[in-house]
């Protein structure tokens, strides 16, 4: 249940930021890269939680990747807004 709950909390935010970046004319390679990192991070997070309910490497990679994508897209979207 926690795997799905965590995905529901973070993935929609990342997808909305990805959509806004696309509408603002971000480079396709950046969008694809963020999408690939997001999907890979979510898979790593799920794999880490399936193997262990506590802390694990997969879970840490998943969290770092997801938060990293959200941070990068947030900065890109804010920069586009300020322009």
PDB file of N, CA, C and O in Angstrom, residues 5 8-10 14 16 19 21 23-24 28 33 39 42-43 46-48 50-51 53 58 71 78 81 83:
ATOM      1  N   UNK A   5       0.894   4.635  -2.322  1.00  0.00           N
ATOM      2  CA  UNK A   5       0.648   5.910  -1.644  1.00  0.00           C
ATOM      3  C   UNK A   5       1.735   6.926  -1.931  1.00  0.00           C
ATOM      4  O   UNK A   5       1.455   8.096  -2.201  1.00  0.00           O
ATOM      5  N   UNK A   8       1.392   8.193  -5.502  1.00  0.00           N
ATOM      6  CA  UNK A   8       0.260   9.111  -5.645  1.00  0.00           C
ATOM      7  C   UNK A   8       0.606  10.485  -5.079  1.00  0.00           C
ATOM      8  O   UNK A   8       0.091  11.507  -5.537  1.00  0.00           O
ATOM      9  N   UNK A   9       1.492  10.545  -4.094  1.00  0.00           N
ATOM     10  CA  UNK A   9       1.856  11.825  -3.501  1.00  0.00           C
ATOM     11  C   UNK A   9       2.822  12.632  -4.368  1.00  0.00           C
ATOM     12  O   UNK A   9       2.759  13.858  -4.378  1.00  0.00           O
ATOM     13  N   UNK A  10       3.723  11.967  -5.081  1.00  0.00           N
ATOM     14  CA  UNK A  10       4.789  12.680  -5.776  1.00  0.00           C
ATOM     15  C   UNK A  10       4.701  12.678  -7.294  1.00  0.00           C
ATOM     16  O   UNK A  10       5.112  13.645  -7.931  1.00  0.00           O
ATOM     17  N   UNK A  14       5.226  15.855 -10.250  1.00  0.00           N
ATOM     18  CA  UNK A  14       6.268  15.797 -11.276  1.00  0.00           C
ATOM     19  C   UNK A  14       5.665  15.873 -12.673  1.00  0.00           C
ATOM     20  O   UNK A  14       6.204  16.545 -13.557  1.00  0.00           O
ATOM     21  N   UNK A  16       2.821  17.305 -13.594  1.00  0.00           N
ATOM     22  CA  UNK A  16       2.327  18.659 -13.852  1.00  0.00           C
ATOM     23  C   UNK A  16       3.500  19.590 -14.164  1.00  0.00           C
ATOM     24  O   UNK A  16       3.434  20.407 -15.088  1.00  0.00           O
ATOM     25  N   UNK A  19       4.608  18.899 -17.638  1.00  0.00           N
ATOM     26  CA  UNK A  19       3.675  19.489 -18.591  1.00  0.00           C
ATOM     27  C   UNK A  19       3.900  20.994 -18.730  1.00  0.00           C
ATOM     28  O   UNK A  19       3.933  21.528 -19.840  1.00  0.00           O
ATOM     29  N   UNK A  21       6.660  22.597 -18.134  1.00  0.00           N
ATOM     30  CA  UNK A  21       7.933  22.797 -18.830  1.00  0.00           C
ATOM     31  C   UNK A  21       7.769  22.604 -20.331  1.00  0.00           C
ATOM     32  O   UNK A  21       8.347  23.353 -21.127  1.00  0.00           O
ATOM     33  N   UNK A  23       4.970  23.107 -22.064  1.00  0.00           N
ATOM     34  CA  UNK A  23       4.235  24.270 -22.556  1.00  0.00           C
ATOM     35  C   UNK A  23       5.128  25.508 -22.658  1.00  0.00           C
ATOM     36  O   UNK A  23       4.901  26.371 -23.498  1.00  0.00           O
ATOM     37  N   UNK A  24       6.142  25.595 -21.790  1.00  0.00           N
ATOM     38  CA  UNK A  24       7.060  26.731 -21.810  1.00  0.00           C
ATOM     39  C   UNK A  24       8.167  26.575 -22.838  1.00  0.00           C
ATOM     40  O   UNK A  24       9.040  27.428 -22.936  1.00  0.00           O
ATOM     41  N   UNK A  28      13.230  19.066 -25.822  1.00  0.00           N
ATOM     42  CA  UNK A  28      12.737  17.683 -25.741  1.00  0.00           C
ATOM     43  C   UNK A  28      13.703  16.737 -25.022  1.00  0.00           C
ATOM     44  O   UNK A  28      13.265  15.845 -24.298  1.00  0.00           O
ATOM     45  N   UNK A  33      14.716  13.239 -20.643  1.00  0.00           N
ATOM     46  CA  UNK A  33      15.623  12.863 -19.565  1.00  0.00           C
ATOM     47  C   UNK A  33      14.945  12.864 -18.210  1.00  0.00           C
ATOM     48  O   UNK A  33      15.110  11.927 -17.423  1.00  0.00           O
ATOM     49  N   UNK A  39      10.695   7.730 -14.100  1.00  0.00           N
ATOM     50  CA  UNK A  39      10.232   6.340 -14.185  1.00  0.00           C
ATOM     51  C   UNK A  39      11.244   5.393 -13.535  1.00  0.00           C
ATOM     52  O   UNK A  39      10.869   4.495 -12.767  1.00  0.00           O
ATOM     53  N   UNK A  42      11.045   5.720  -9.748  1.00  0.00           N
ATOM     54  CA  UNK A  42       9.855   5.085  -9.167  1.00  0.00           C
ATOM     55  C   UNK A  42       9.992   3.560  -9.160  1.00  0.00           C
ATOM     56  O   UNK A  42       9.563   2.899  -8.220  1.00  0.00           O
ATOM     57  N   UNK A  43      10.610   3.005 -10.199  1.00  0.00           N
ATOM     58  CA  UNK A  43      10.842   1.555 -10.221  1.00  0.00           C
ATOM     59  C   UNK A  43      11.822   1.167  -9.118  1.00  0.00           C
ATOM     60  O   UNK A  43      11.607   0.177  -8.407  1.00  0.00           O
ATOM     61  N   UNK A  46      10.016   1.327  -5.733  1.00  0.00           N
ATOM     62  CA  UNK A  46       9.120   0.179  -5.539  1.00  0.00           C
ATOM     63  C   UNK A  46       9.917  -1.088  -5.254  1.00  0.00           C
ATOM     64  O   UNK A  46       9.565  -1.867  -4.355  1.00  0.00           O
ATOM     65  N   UNK A  47      10.999  -1.302  -5.994  1.00  0.00           N
ATOM     66  CA  UNK A  47      11.821  -2.485  -5.773  1.00  0.00           C
ATOM     67  C   UNK A  47      12.446  -2.463  -4.378  1.00  0.00           C
ATOM     68  O   UNK A  47      12.531  -3.498  -3.706  1.00  0.00           O
ATOM     69  N   UNK A  48      12.878  -1.294  -3.941  1.00  0.00           N
ATOM     70  CA  UNK A  48      13.454  -1.167  -2.608  1.00  0.00           C
ATOM     71  C   UNK A  48      12.445  -1.454  -1.509  1.00  0.00           C
ATOM     72  O   UNK A  48      12.778  -2.075  -0.496  1.00  0.00           O
ATOM     73  N   UNK A  50       9.707  -3.373  -1.860  1.00  0.00           N
ATOM     74  CA  UNK A  50       9.271  -4.772  -1.940  1.00  0.00           C
ATOM     75  C   UNK A  50      10.256  -5.665  -1.199  1.00  0.00           C
ATOM     76  O   UNK A  50       9.855  -6.602  -0.513  1.00  0.00           O
ATOM     77  N   UNK A  51      11.537  -5.355  -1.323  1.00  0.00           N
ATOM     78  CA  UNK A  51      12.570  -6.189  -0.695  1.00  0.00           C
ATOM     79  C   UNK A  51      12.708  -5.940   0.797  1.00  0.00           C
ATOM     80  O   UNK A  51      13.084  -6.821   1.543  1.00  0.00           O
ATOM     81  N   UNK A  53      10.995  -3.431   4.186  1.00  0.00           N
ATOM     82  CA  UNK A  53      10.059  -2.401   4.644  1.00  0.00           C
ATOM     83  C   UNK A  53      10.802  -1.181   5.186  1.00  0.00           C
ATOM     84  O   UNK A  53      10.248  -0.090   5.234  1.00  0.00           O
ATOM     85  N   UNK A  58      17.505   0.934  -2.935  1.00  0.00           N
ATOM     86  CA  UNK A  58      16.515   1.234  -3.971  1.00  0.00           C
ATOM     87  C   UNK A  58      15.573   2.344  -3.555  1.00  0.00           C
ATOM     88  O   UNK A  58      15.228   3.223  -4.349  1.00  0.00           O
ATOM     89  N   UNK A  71      12.701  19.027  -8.332  1.00  0.00           N
ATOM     90  CA  UNK A  71      13.497  20.243  -8.112  1.00  0.00           C
ATOM     91  C   UNK A  71      13.969  20.849  -9.434  1.00  0.00           C
ATOM     92  O   UNK A  71      13.858  22.065  -9.644  1.00  0.00           O
ATOM     93  N   UNK A  78      10.129  27.927 -12.964  1.00  0.00           N
ATOM     94  CA  UNK A  78      10.237  29.262 -12.361  1.00  0.00           C
ATOM     95  C   UNK A  78      11.053  30.200 -13.240  1.00  0.00           C
ATOM     96  O   UNK A  78      10.703  31.378 -13.390  1.00  0.00           O
ATOM     97  N   UNK A  81       8.939  31.341 -16.000  1.00  0.00           N
ATOM     98  CA  UNK A  81       7.934  32.296 -15.527  1.00  0.00           C
ATOM     99  C   UNK A  81       8.534  33.684 -15.362  1.00  0.00           C
ATOM    100  O   UNK A  81       7.895  34.687 -15.701  1.00  0.00           O
ATOM    101  N   UNK A  83      11.084  34.915 -16.998  1.00  0.00           N
ATOM    102  CA  UNK A  83      11.439  35.511 -18.300  1.00  0.00           C
ATOM    103  C   UNK A  83      10.322  36.278 -18.816  1.00  0.00           C
ATOM    104  O   UNK A  83       9.531  36.765 -19.064  1.00  0.00           O
TER     105      UNK A  83
END
